[in-house]
Each structure stands twice: as structure tokens, then as C-alpha cells.
Coordinates of C-alpha atoms in Angstrom, one line a residue:
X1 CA -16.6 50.8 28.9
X2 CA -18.2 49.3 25.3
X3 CA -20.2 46.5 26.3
X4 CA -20.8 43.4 23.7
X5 CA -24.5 43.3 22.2
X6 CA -26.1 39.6 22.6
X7 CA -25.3 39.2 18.9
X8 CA -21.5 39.9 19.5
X9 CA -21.5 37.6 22.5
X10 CA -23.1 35.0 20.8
X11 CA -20.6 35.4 17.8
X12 CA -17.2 35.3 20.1
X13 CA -19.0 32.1 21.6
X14 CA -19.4 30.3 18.3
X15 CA -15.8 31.4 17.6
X16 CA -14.6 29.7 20.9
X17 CA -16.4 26.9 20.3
X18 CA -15.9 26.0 17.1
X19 CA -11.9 26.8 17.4
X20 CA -12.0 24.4 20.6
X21 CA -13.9 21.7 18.1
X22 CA -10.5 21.9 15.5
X23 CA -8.2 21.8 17.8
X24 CA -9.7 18.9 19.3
X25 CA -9.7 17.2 16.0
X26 CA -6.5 18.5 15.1
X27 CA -4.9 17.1 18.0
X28 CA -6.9 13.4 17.3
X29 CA -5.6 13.1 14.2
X30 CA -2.0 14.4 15.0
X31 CA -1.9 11.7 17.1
X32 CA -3.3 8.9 15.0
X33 CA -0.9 10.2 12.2
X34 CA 2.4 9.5 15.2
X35 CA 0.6 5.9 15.8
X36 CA 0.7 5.4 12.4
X37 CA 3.6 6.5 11.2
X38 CA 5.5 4.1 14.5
X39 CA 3.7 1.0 13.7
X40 CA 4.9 1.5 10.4
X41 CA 8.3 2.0 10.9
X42 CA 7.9 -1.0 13.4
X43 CA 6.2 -3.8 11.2
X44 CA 8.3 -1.6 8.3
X45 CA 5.3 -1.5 6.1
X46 CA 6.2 1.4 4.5
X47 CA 9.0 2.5 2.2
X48 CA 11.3 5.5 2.7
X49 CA 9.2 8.0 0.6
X50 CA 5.9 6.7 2.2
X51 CA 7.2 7.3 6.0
X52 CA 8.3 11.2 4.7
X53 CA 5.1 11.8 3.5
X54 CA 3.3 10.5 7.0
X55 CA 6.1 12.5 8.5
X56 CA 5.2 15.5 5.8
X57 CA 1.3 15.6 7.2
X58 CA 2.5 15.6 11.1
X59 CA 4.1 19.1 9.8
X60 CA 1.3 20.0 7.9
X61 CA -1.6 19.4 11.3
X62 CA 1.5 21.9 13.4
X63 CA 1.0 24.5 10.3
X64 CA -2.9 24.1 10.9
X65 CA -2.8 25.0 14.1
X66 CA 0.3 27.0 15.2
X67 CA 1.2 27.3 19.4
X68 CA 0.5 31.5 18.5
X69 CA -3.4 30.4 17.6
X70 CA -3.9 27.5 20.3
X71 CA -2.6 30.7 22.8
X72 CA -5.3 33.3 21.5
X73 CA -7.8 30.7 21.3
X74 CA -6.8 29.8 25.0
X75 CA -7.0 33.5 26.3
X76 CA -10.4 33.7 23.6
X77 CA -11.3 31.0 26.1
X78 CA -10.8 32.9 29.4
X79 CA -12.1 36.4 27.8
X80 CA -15.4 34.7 27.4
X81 CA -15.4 33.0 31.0
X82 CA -14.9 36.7 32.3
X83 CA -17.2 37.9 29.8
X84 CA -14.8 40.3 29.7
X85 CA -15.5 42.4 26.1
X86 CA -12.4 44.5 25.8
X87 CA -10.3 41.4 26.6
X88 CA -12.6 39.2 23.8
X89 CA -11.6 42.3 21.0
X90 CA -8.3 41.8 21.8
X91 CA -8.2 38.1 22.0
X92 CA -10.2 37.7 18.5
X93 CA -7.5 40.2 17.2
X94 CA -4.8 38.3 18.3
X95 CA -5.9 35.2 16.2
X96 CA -3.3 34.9 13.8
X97 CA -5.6 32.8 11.6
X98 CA -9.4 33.2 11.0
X99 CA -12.0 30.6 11.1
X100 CA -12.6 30.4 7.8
X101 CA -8.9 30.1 6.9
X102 CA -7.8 27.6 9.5
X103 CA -11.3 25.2 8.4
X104 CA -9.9 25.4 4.7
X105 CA -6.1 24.5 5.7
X106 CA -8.0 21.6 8.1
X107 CA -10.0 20.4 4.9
X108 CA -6.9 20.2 2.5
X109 CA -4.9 18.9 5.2
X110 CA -7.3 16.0 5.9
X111 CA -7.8 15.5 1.8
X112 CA -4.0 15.2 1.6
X113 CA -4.4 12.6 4.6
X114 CA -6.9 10.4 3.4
X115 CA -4.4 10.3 0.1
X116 CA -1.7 9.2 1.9
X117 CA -3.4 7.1 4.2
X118 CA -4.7 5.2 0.7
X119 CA -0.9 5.5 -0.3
X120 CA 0.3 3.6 2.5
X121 CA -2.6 0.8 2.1
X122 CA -1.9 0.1 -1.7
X123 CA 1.8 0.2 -0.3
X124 CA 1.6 -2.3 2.1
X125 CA -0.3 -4.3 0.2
X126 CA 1.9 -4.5 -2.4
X127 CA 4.9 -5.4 -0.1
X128 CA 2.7 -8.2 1.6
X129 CA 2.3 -9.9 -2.1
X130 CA 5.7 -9.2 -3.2
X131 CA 6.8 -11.4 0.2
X132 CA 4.2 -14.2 -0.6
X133 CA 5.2 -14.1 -4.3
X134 CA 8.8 -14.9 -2.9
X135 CA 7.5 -17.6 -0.6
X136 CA 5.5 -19.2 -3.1
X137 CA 8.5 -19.9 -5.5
X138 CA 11.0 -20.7 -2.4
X139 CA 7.8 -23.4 -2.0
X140 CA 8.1 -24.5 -5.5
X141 CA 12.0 -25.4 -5.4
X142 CA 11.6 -26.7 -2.4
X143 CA 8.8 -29.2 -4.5
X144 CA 11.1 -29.5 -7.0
X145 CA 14.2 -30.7 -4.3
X146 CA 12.5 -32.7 -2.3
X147 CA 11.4 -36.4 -2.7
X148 CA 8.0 -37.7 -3.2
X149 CA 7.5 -39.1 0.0
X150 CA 8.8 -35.2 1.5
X151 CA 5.9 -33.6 -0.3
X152 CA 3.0 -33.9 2.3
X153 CA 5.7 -31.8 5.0
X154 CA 5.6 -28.7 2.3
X155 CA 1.6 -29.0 2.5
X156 CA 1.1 -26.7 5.9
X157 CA 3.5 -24.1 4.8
X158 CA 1.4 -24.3 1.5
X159 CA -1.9 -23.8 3.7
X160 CA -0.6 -20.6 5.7
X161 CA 0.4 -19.2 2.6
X162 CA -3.3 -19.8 1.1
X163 CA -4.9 -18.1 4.3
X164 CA -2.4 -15.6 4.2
X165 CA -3.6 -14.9 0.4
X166 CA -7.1 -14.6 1.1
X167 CA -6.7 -12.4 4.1
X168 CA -4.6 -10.2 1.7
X169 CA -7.7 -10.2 -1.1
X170 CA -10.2 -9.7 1.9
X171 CA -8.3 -6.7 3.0
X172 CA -8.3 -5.2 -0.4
X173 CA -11.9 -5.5 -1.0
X174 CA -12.6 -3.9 2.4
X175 CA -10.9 -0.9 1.5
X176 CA -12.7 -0.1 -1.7
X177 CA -14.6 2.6 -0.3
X178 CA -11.9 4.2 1.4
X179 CA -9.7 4.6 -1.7
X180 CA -12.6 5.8 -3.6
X181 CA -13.2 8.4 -0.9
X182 CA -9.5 9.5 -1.4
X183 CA -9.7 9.8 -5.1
X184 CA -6.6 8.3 -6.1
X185 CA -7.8 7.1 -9.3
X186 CA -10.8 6.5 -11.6
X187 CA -13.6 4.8 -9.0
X188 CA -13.7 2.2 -12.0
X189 CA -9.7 1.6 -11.8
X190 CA -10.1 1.6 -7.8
X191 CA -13.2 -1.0 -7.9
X192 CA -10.7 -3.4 -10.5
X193 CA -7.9 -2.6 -7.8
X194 CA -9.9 -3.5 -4.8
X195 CA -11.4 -7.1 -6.3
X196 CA -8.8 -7.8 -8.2
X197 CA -7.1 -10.4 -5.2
X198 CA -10.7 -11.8 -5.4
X199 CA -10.6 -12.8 -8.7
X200 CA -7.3 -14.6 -9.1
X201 CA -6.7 -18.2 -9.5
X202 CA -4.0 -18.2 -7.4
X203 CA -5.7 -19.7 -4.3
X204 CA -7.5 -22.6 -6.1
X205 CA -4.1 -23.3 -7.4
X206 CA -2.6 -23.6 -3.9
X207 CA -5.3 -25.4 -2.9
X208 CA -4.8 -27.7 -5.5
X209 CA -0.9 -27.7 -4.7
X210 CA -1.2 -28.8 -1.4
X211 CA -3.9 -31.8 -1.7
X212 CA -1.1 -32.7 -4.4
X213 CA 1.8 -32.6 -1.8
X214 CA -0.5 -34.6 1.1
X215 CA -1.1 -37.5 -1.4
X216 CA 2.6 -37.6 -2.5
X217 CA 2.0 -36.3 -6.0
X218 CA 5.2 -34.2 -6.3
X219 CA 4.8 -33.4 -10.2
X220 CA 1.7 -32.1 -9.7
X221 CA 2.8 -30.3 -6.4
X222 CA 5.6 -28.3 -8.6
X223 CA 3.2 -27.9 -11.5
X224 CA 0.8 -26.0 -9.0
X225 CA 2.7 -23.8 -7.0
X226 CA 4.5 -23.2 -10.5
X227 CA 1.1 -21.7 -11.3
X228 CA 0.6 -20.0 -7.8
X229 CA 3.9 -17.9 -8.3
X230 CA 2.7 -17.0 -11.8
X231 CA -0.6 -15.8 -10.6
X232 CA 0.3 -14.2 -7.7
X233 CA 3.5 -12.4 -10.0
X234 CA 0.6 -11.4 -12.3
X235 CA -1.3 -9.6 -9.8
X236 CA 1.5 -8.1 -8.6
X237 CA 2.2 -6.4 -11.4
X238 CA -1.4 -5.1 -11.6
X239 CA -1.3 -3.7 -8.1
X240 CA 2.0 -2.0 -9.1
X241 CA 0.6 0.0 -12.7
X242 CA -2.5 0.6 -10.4
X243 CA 0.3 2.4 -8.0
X244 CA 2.0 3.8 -10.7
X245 CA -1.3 5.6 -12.3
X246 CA -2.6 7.0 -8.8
X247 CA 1.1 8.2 -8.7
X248 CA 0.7 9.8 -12.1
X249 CA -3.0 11.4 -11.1
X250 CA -1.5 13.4 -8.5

């Protein structure tokens, strides 16, 4: 019976090893891809293309590591607890997919990941101005309808929408790095992208809205959240070409 040199041994141990590392990280990100892809369809913060993308990477971690590799990796596993070298040959033979090959489908899977992860951000993002924008001009007519002596009631739902704004503009500026790391788009498109909720007028003006609905000022109150809408419209619009070049990119 052949017996395996240290060198061998030490080789079908790396091989083990390192094939028990990717499947462990396979399987972690499987499984935050599922979480992801349910609390989206829950809070529906993602569109009907965006969900069969997510759903496209669960596929692509299964082609990664197919049940026919985690078995020889399994009996790999046992052959090398036995230290059993005509069962290793024939369990390293049985591996459908080599090292190298299975590290390189992990790498362009996890590149197409971090894309689509940065996909869904920019998407929900989107969605959560699109709903404030809406919000923001219900607001206004409601200004515009109500009496002057109604305005300060309109002034808390003006707040929430302020905070809501700022969180929204926090978010984005957190994930700056991340999107850069995806390469989505120029890193000098994705900085504008990331600050550009910073930089709009947009909360001032609600500010300014509704101190002008607290002190009864209701021309000034639908001159403001007038200018809210506007702004917040604007940026909108910015968030969506943004979209539509990181679309074009790929």
C-alpha cells in the first residue's frame, strides 16, 4: 500500500481546511443573502428586478458550492481523520471543482454581491425620498387648506418629516465607502452621491416651515414646504441619473 509523504499529507490538509473555510463562508453569506432578501420583501424596499437579482446571487452561492463538492469535501474530511491515503486520492479526485476554481467563482460571486448589495441601498434610498417627496407636498396642500390658526397642528408632522430627512442624508453618507468598494461608478460620482442629502436646503427649509406653522404664519408655511418639495424633488432626480449611470457602467 502507497503511503502519503509529509509533504502530501500536509497538502490534502490545507485542501481540507481551506475547502471547510469556503464553505463556511459560503454558507454565511447564503444566509445573510435569505435575511436580506425577506426583510426586503417584508418592509418592500426593493423593486421587482432588485428582489431577482438577490434571488439571482442565492443561485449563484448553490453554483459555488454544489451538494457533489460539499460531499467529497465531507469524505476529504473523514479520509484525512483515518489518514487513510488511498481513500484521500480518491476523495481529492472526486472534487468536482478545484481550489483554485471554486476561490475564483467565490470572488466573482462576492464582487457581484457587494454590487447588488450597493444596488439595493441606492434603491431603497431612492424609494424612501420618493415617499417623503409625496409627504412633503401632501403637507403643503394641507398648508394651503387649512386656516391660520390650523397651521401650528401641521408643525409635528413637519418635524418627523425633518428627522426622517436627516436620517435619510446620514444614511447616505455612511455608505460612501461601501459603494466605493463596489465600484458602481466613478469614486468622484459616488462621493457627490453619498453627500449629496448633506448638502440640500431642504431641511433648513422645513425647519423654517414649521416655526412658520407654530406661530400661525400660514403664507410663509406654504411658501416653505413649497420649497421643501422642490428640493427634495431635485435631489431626487439626482439620486435617480446617479442610478441610471451605475446602471449604464455595468
Amino acid at each position: 500500500e502507497q503511503e502519503l509523504n509529509w509533504d502530501d499529507q500536509k497538502k490534502v490538509t490545507d485542501v481540507a481546511q481551506r475547502g471547510q473555510q469556503l464553505e463556511k463562508e459560503l454558507d454565511r453569506l447564503a444566509e445573510n443573502m435569505q435575511k436580506q432578501v425577506a426583510d426586503a420583501q417584508e418592509k418592500k424596499l426593493a423593486s421587482i428586478e432588485m428582489l431577482q437579482k438577490m434571488m439571482e446571487a442565492q443561485k449563484l452561492f448553490e453554483e459555488v458550492a454544489t451538494p457533489e463538492m460539499r460531499e467529497a469535501q465531507k469524505r476529504l474530511q473523514e479520509a484525512l481523520e483515518k489518514m487513510d491515503p488511498e481513500e484521500m486520492k480518491r476523495a481529492m479526485q472526486e472534487m468536482n471543482l478545484s481550489q483554485e476554481e471554486m476561490i475564483k467563482r467565490l470572488d466573482r460571486t462576492i464582487e457581484y454581491l457587494k454590487k447588488l448589495q450597493a444596488e439595493q441601498k441606492i434603491d431603497a434610498m431612492i424609494r424612501r425620498l420618493e415617499e417623503m417627496v409625496n409627504q412633503e407636498e401632501a403637507l403643503n396642500k394641507q398648508s394651503s387648506e387649512s386656516s391660520k390658526e390650523d397651521q401650528p397642528k401641521l408643525a409635528p408632522s413637519q418635524d418627523r418629516l425633518k428627522e426622517r430627512f436627516e436620517q435619510l442624508a446620514e444614511d447616505m453618507a455612511a455608505s460612501e465607502e461601501a459603494l466605493k468598494e463596489a465600484k458602481i461608478a466613478d469614486p468622484e460620482k459616488t462621493s457627490e452621491f453619498a453627500k449629496s442629502a448633506k448638502n440640500s436646503p431642504a431641511p433648513q427649509q422645513m425647519q423654517q416651515a414649521s416655526q412658520n406653522m407654530q406661530s400661525q404664519d400660514k403664507k410663509g408655511a406654504e411658501q416653505k414646504t413649497g420649497e421643501a418639495a422642490a428640493s427634495m424633488k431635485q435631489l431626487l432626480a439626482q439620486m435617480k441619473e446617479f442610478q441610471s449611470q451605475m446602471a449604464s457602467k455595468q
